[in-house]
mmCIF file of C-alpha atoms in Angstrom:
data_model
loop_
_atom_site.group_PDB
_atom_site.id
_atom_site.type_symbol
_atom_site.label_atom_id
_atom_site.label_comp_id
_atom_site.label_asym_id
_atom_site.label_seq_id
_atom_site.Cartn_x
_atom_site.Cartn_y
_atom_site.Cartn_z
ATOM 1 C CA MET A 294 -86.733 46.898 -155.867
ATOM 2 C CA THR A 295 -84.826 45.267 -158.722
ATOM 3 C CA ARG A 296 -86.606 42.980 -161.148
ATOM 4 C CA PRO A 297 -84.684 39.785 -160.130
ATOM 5 C CA VAL A 298 -85.604 40.335 -156.463
ATOM 6 C CA TYR A 299 -89.232 41.006 -157.433
ATOM 7 C CA ARG A 300 -89.342 37.836 -159.519
ATOM 8 C CA PHE A 301 -87.805 35.786 -156.696
ATOM 9 C CA GLN A 302 -90.330 37.096 -154.176
ATOM 10 C CA GLY A 303 -93.115 36.344 -156.631
ATOM 11 C CA PHE A 304 -91.775 32.809 -157.086
ATOM 12 C CA VAL A 305 -91.661 32.248 -153.319
ATOM 13 C CA ALA A 306 -95.209 33.614 -152.991
ATOM 14 C CA GLU A 307 -96.313 31.238 -155.744
ATOM 15 C CA LEU A 308 -94.727 28.292 -153.915
ATOM 16 C CA LYS A 309 -96.643 29.255 -150.785
ATOM 17 C CA ARG A 310 -99.913 29.698 -152.660
ATOM 18 C CA ARG A 311 -99.591 26.265 -154.251
ATOM 19 C CA GLN A 312 -98.715 24.841 -150.801
ATOM 20 C CA VAL A 313 -95.463 23.337 -152.097
ATOM 21 C CA PHE A 314 -93.717 24.030 -148.777
ATOM 22 C CA LYS A 315 -96.577 22.501 -146.802
ATOM 23 C CA VAL A 316 -96.795 19.377 -148.946
ATOM 24 C CA SER A 317 -93.006 18.903 -148.884
ATOM 25 C CA SER A 318 -92.885 19.281 -145.086
ATOM 26 C CA VAL A 319 -95.707 16.793 -144.534
ATOM 27 C CA TYR A 320 -94.067 14.337 -146.926
ATOM 28 C CA ALA A 321 -90.651 14.703 -145.247
ATOM 29 C CA VAL A 322 -92.067 14.040 -141.773
ATOM 30 C CA THR A 323 -94.129 11.092 -143.016
ATOM 31 C CA ALA A 324 -91.187 9.621 -144.944
ATOM 32 C CA TRP A 325 -88.887 9.975 -141.921
ATOM 33 C CA GLY A 326 -91.351 8.121 -139.732
ATOM 34 C CA ALA A 327 -91.780 5.425 -142.364
ATOM 35 C CA CYS A 328 -87.997 4.968 -142.678
ATOM 36 C CA MET A 329 -87.598 4.656 -138.927
ATOM 37 C CA GLY A 330 -90.363 2.068 -138.855
ATOM 38 C CA ALA A 331 -88.839 0.178 -141.781
ATOM 39 C CA ALA A 332 -85.445 0.099 -140.077
ATOM 40 C CA GLN A 333 -87.060 -1.594 -137.067
ATOM 41 C CA LEU A 334 -89.585 -3.874 -138.743
ATOM 42 C CA LEU A 335 -87.906 -5.160 -141.919
ATOM 43 C CA PRO A 336 -84.968 -6.878 -140.161
ATOM 44 C CA ALA A 337 -87.445 -8.365 -137.664
ATOM 45 C CA PHE A 338 -89.173 -10.115 -140.573
ATOM 46 C CA GLY A 339 -85.880 -11.440 -141.940
ATOM 47 C CA ALA A 340 -85.492 -8.899 -144.757
ATOM 48 C CA PRO A 341 -81.893 -8.347 -145.924
ATOM 49 C CA ASP A 342 -80.070 -5.131 -144.987
ATOM 50 C CA TRP A 343 -80.234 -3.713 -148.516
ATOM 51 C CA THR A 344 -84.051 -3.501 -148.348
ATOM 52 C CA VAL A 345 -83.826 -0.845 -145.614
ATOM 53 C CA ARG A 346 -81.345 1.190 -147.669
ATOM 54 C CA MET A 347 -83.546 0.860 -150.754
ATOM 55 C CA PHE A 348 -86.594 1.974 -148.754
ATOM 56 C CA VAL A 349 -84.739 5.116 -147.597
ATOM 57 C CA VAL A 350 -83.529 5.928 -151.138
ATOM 58 C CA VAL A 351 -87.045 5.592 -152.557
ATOM 59 C CA ALA A 352 -88.432 7.811 -149.794
ATOM 60 C CA ILE A 353 -85.820 10.501 -150.540
ATOM 61 C CA LEU A 354 -86.506 10.359 -154.287
ATOM 62 C CA GLY A 355 -90.205 10.811 -153.593
ATOM 63 C CA LEU A 356 -89.697 14.270 -152.044
ATOM 64 C CA PRO A 357 -89.057 16.164 -155.310
ATOM 65 C CA MET A 358 -91.901 14.230 -156.923
ATOM 66 C CA ALA A 359 -94.280 15.394 -154.176
ATOM 67 C CA ALA A 360 -93.119 19.002 -154.683
ATOM 68 C CA VAL A 361 -93.667 18.772 -158.454
ATOM 69 C CA LEU A 362 -97.170 17.349 -157.995
ATOM 70 C CA ALA A 363 -98.034 20.116 -155.531
ATOM 71 C CA TRP A 364 -96.865 22.684 -158.089
ATOM 72 C CA ALA A 365 -98.621 21.115 -161.066
ATOM 73 C CA TYR A 366 -102.020 20.431 -159.497
ATOM 74 C CA GLU A 367 -104.384 22.824 -157.783
ATOM 75 C CA ILE A 368 -107.385 22.241 -155.530
ATOM 76 C CA THR A 369 -110.386 24.182 -156.861
ATOM 77 C CA PRO A 370 -114.145 24.141 -156.139
ATOM 78 C CA LYS A 371 -114.397 21.651 -159.020
ATOM 79 C CA GLY A 372 -111.833 19.304 -157.482
ATOM 80 C CA ILE A 373 -108.140 18.684 -158.156
ATOM 81 C CA VAL A 374 -107.251 19.994 -161.610
ATOM 82 C CA ARG A 375 -104.055 20.379 -163.576
ATOM 83 C CA ASP A 376 -102.774 23.922 -164.049
ATOM 84 C CA GLU A 377 -102.715 24.401 -167.845
ATOM 85 C CA GLY A 378 -100.599 27.541 -167.713
ATOM 86 C CA ASP A 379 -98.623 26.885 -170.921
ATOM 87 C CA ALA A 380 -101.512 27.125 -173.370
ATOM 88 C CA PRO A 381 -100.975 29.547 -176.288
ATOM 89 C CA ALA A 382 -102.420 33.022 -176.200
ATOM 90 C CA GLY A 383 -105.761 33.653 -177.894
ATOM 91 C CA ASP A 384 -106.561 36.995 -179.517
ATOM 92 C CA ASP A 385 -103.983 39.429 -180.832
ATOM 93 C CA VAL A 386 -103.580 42.698 -178.971
ATOM 94 C CA LEU A 387 -102.904 45.990 -180.730
ATOM 95 C CA PRO A 388 -101.557 48.826 -178.518
ATOM 96 C CA VAL A 389 -102.854 52.239 -179.523
ATOM 97 C CA ARG A 390 -101.356 54.348 -176.684
ATOM 98 C CA THR A 391 -99.494 53.844 -173.413
ATOM 99 C CA ASN A 392 -101.154 51.126 -171.283
ATOM 100 C CA THR A 393 -104.110 51.019 -173.705
ATOM 101 C CA THR A 394 -105.088 48.156 -175.997
ATOM 102 C CA VAL A 395 -107.888 47.882 -178.533
ATOM 103 C CA MET A 396 -109.087 44.543 -179.880
ATOM 104 C CA PHE A 397 -111.227 44.646 -182.979
ATOM 105 C CA GLY A 398 -114.436 42.680 -183.437
ATOM 106 C CA ALA A 399 -118.139 43.025 -184.236
ATOM 107 C CA GLN A 400 -120.417 42.936 -181.134
ATOM 108 C CA GLY A 401 -120.125 46.223 -179.316
ATOM 109 C CA SER A 402 -117.268 46.437 -176.820
ATOM 110 C CA VAL A 403 -116.263 46.114 -173.193
ATOM 111 C CA ARG A 404 -113.990 48.805 -171.766
ATOM 112 C CA VAL A 405 -111.857 47.699 -168.803
ATOM 113 C CA SER A 406 -109.743 50.019 -166.657
ATOM 114 C CA TRP A 407 -107.734 49.349 -163.513
ATOM 115 C CA THR A 408 -104.726 50.538 -161.536
ATOM 116 C CA ASP A 409 -101.975 48.320 -160.122
ATOM 117 C CA GLY A 410 -98.343 48.610 -159.106
ATOM 118 C CA LEU A 411 -97.335 49.317 -162.703
ATOM 119 C CA GLY A 412 -99.739 52.238 -163.102
ATOM 120 C CA ALA A 413 -103.101 52.885 -164.752
ATOM 121 C CA HIS A 414 -104.313 50.663 -167.582
ATOM 122 C CA GLU A 415 -107.182 50.671 -170.018
ATOM 123 C CA LYS A 416 -108.231 48.084 -172.590
ATOM 124 C CA VAL A 417 -111.187 47.935 -174.959
ATOM 125 C CA PHE A 418 -112.310 44.484 -176.115
ATOM 126 C CA TYR A 419 -114.517 43.677 -179.085
ATOM 127 C CA ARG A 420 -114.359 39.923 -178.546
ATOM 128 C CA ASP A 421 -114.067 37.369 -175.731
ATOM 129 C CA PHE A 422 -111.204 37.873 -173.269
ATOM 130 C CA ARG A 423 -109.731 36.240 -170.181
ATOM 131 C CA MET A 424 -108.347 37.536 -166.895
ATOM 132 C CA GLY A 425 -105.658 35.855 -164.831
ATOM 133 C CA ARG A 426 -102.030 35.440 -163.864
ATOM 134 C CA ASP A 427 -101.106 33.627 -167.069
ATOM 135 C CA ALA A 428 -99.254 35.834 -169.540
ATOM 136 C CA ALA A 429 -101.577 34.458 -172.240
ATOM 137 C CA CYS A 430 -104.585 36.171 -170.630
ATOM 138 C CA GLU A 431 -105.690 39.360 -172.317
ATOM 139 C CA ILE A 432 -105.888 41.011 -168.878
ATOM 140 C CA HIS A 433 -102.705 39.811 -167.211
ATOM 141 C CA LEU A 434 -102.430 40.402 -163.449
ATOM 142 C CA ASP A 435 -99.172 39.167 -161.942
ATOM 143 C CA ASP A 436 -100.546 38.352 -158.498
ATOM 144 C CA PRO A 437 -100.063 34.965 -156.766
ATOM 145 C CA MET A 438 -103.561 35.182 -155.257
ATOM 146 C CA ILE A 439 -105.081 35.213 -158.755
ATOM 147 C CA SER A 440 -105.433 31.918 -160.629
ATOM 148 C CA ARG A 441 -103.642 31.486 -163.939
ATOM 149 C CA ARG A 442 -106.945 31.496 -165.805
ATOM 150 C CA HIS A 443 -109.239 33.127 -163.295
ATOM 151 C CA ALA A 444 -112.274 34.408 -165.227
ATOM 152 C CA GLU A 445 -113.447 35.263 -168.717
ATOM 153 C CA VAL A 446 -115.878 37.598 -170.453
ATOM 154 C CA VAL A 447 -117.684 36.220 -173.505
ATOM 155 C CA TYR A 448 -120.357 37.454 -175.876
ATOM 156 C CA SER A 449 -123.296 35.048 -176.072
ATOM 157 C CA GLU A 450 -127.067 35.184 -176.541
ATOM 158 C CA GLY A 451 -126.915 38.891 -177.341
ATOM 159 C CA LEU A 452 -125.198 39.772 -174.037
ATOM 160 C CA TRP A 453 -121.732 40.035 -172.569
ATOM 161 C CA TRP A 454 -121.274 37.433 -169.813
ATOM 162 C CA ILE A 455 -118.612 37.061 -167.123
ATOM 163 C CA ARG A 456 -117.740 33.550 -165.927
ATOM 164 C CA ASP A 457 -115.457 32.320 -163.163
ATOM 165 C CA LEU A 458 -113.130 29.580 -164.451
ATOM 166 C CA GLY A 459 -113.041 27.538 -161.249
ATOM 167 C CA SER A 460 -110.595 29.933 -159.592
ATOM 168 C CA ARG A 461 -109.240 29.436 -156.076
ATOM 169 C CA ASN A 462 -110.542 32.736 -154.655
ATOM 170 C CA GLY A 463 -113.638 33.355 -156.780
ATOM 171 C CA THR A 464 -114.887 36.341 -158.776
ATOM 172 C CA THR A 465 -117.180 39.156 -157.633
ATOM 173 C CA VAL A 466 -119.242 41.622 -159.653
ATOM 174 C CA ASN A 467 -120.335 44.684 -157.692
ATOM 175 C CA GLN A 468 -119.321 42.836 -154.492
ATOM 176 C CA LYS A 469 -121.496 39.814 -155.333
ATOM 177 C CA GLN A 470 -119.909 36.383 -155.813
ATOM 178 C CA ILE A 471 -120.716 34.940 -159.242
ATOM 179 C CA THR A 472 -120.171 31.776 -161.222
ATOM 180 C CA ARG A 473 -121.678 33.089 -164.454
ATOM 181 C CA ALA A 474 -123.613 36.312 -164.848
ATOM 182 C CA PRO A 475 -124.446 38.926 -167.500
ATOM 183 C CA LEU A 476 -122.306 42.047 -167.320
ATOM 184 C CA PRO A 477 -124.166 45.168 -166.183
ATOM 185 C CA THR A 478 -123.650 48.316 -168.240
ATOM 186 C CA ARG A 479 -121.135 49.455 -165.611
ATOM 187 C CA CYS A 480 -119.674 47.306 -162.854
ATOM 188 C CA ALA A 481 -116.683 46.674 -160.608
ATOM 189 C CA VAL A 482 -115.066 43.234 -160.860
ATOM 190 C CA LYS A 483 -112.602 41.798 -158.323
ATOM 191 C CA LEU A 484 -110.710 38.514 -158.553
ATOM 192 C CA TYR A 485 -110.238 38.330 -154.779
ATOM 193 C CA GLU A 486 -110.904 40.610 -151.819
ATOM 194 C CA ALA A 487 -107.723 42.736 -152.041
ATOM 195 C CA ALA A 488 -107.293 42.542 -155.825
ATOM 196 C CA PRO A 489 -107.227 45.632 -158.060
ATOM 197 C CA VAL A 490 -110.725 46.736 -159.044
ATOM 198 C CA LEU A 491 -111.455 46.058 -162.713
ATOM 199 C CA ARG A 492 -113.982 48.681 -163.784
ATOM 200 C CA MET A 493 -115.949 47.438 -166.790
ATOM 201 C CA GLU A 494 -118.247 49.377 -169.077
ATOM 202 C CA VAL A 495 -120.318 47.690 -171.781
ATOM 203 C CA ARG A 496 -120.683 49.788 -174.899
ATOM 204 C CA THR A 497 -123.359 48.427 -177.168
ATOM 205 C CA GLY A 498 -123.159 47.980 -180.911
ATOM 206 C CA SER A 499 -126.063 47.520 -183.264
ATOM 207 C CA ALA A 500 -126.444 43.876 -182.140
ATOM 208 C CA ALA A 501 -125.166 43.946 -178.562
ATOM 209 C CA PRO A 502 -127.914 44.633 -175.992
ATOM 210 C CA THR A 503 -126.918 45.047 -172.333
ATOM 211 C CA ILE A 504 -128.624 44.966 -168.962
ATOM 212 C CA THR A 505 -128.588 47.518 -166.185
ATOM 213 C CA PRO A 506 -127.350 46.774 -162.654
#
């Protein structure tokens, strides 16, 4: 499959995931009904003919606005939030071999490995990192079922913690749904039921204790 076709299919899948088609269809049906009602009621109340035409024009102009709002906002467990997908990337990434990245820091490390349609990958992090569909995420997974900023792993209180960032489909650690939890020494993380398994291994430094499963 060529890259343009793949990108187009991904774009269509993203439109479906954000319910742009659904919102646009509901708006179109509602606007049509409202226009038909306006055409009957406004003249009955003595309104001039141009008010009906203006009502129809405004209803038509509202369709792209409804589609844009459906794209820009997402319903999450925390309510309706704006998708901040254009934020700048955080930490720099230094590739050391094919599909492998090492990030330098001071508190032990977290090794992450997974396999997707592009092959096998492995990254070692020495500082906080994020997982999601956004290209700015240190673990970037181009999957419409994964939120742009889905989850993050941070070092705090002497432990590595994993936290769900209010994603649509949640985050599981060893098949258990979590909101925030300490990373076990070894675990399997999934960002939705059919997502690639992210196998994480905490490697301790002199000041980075871990817990066992």
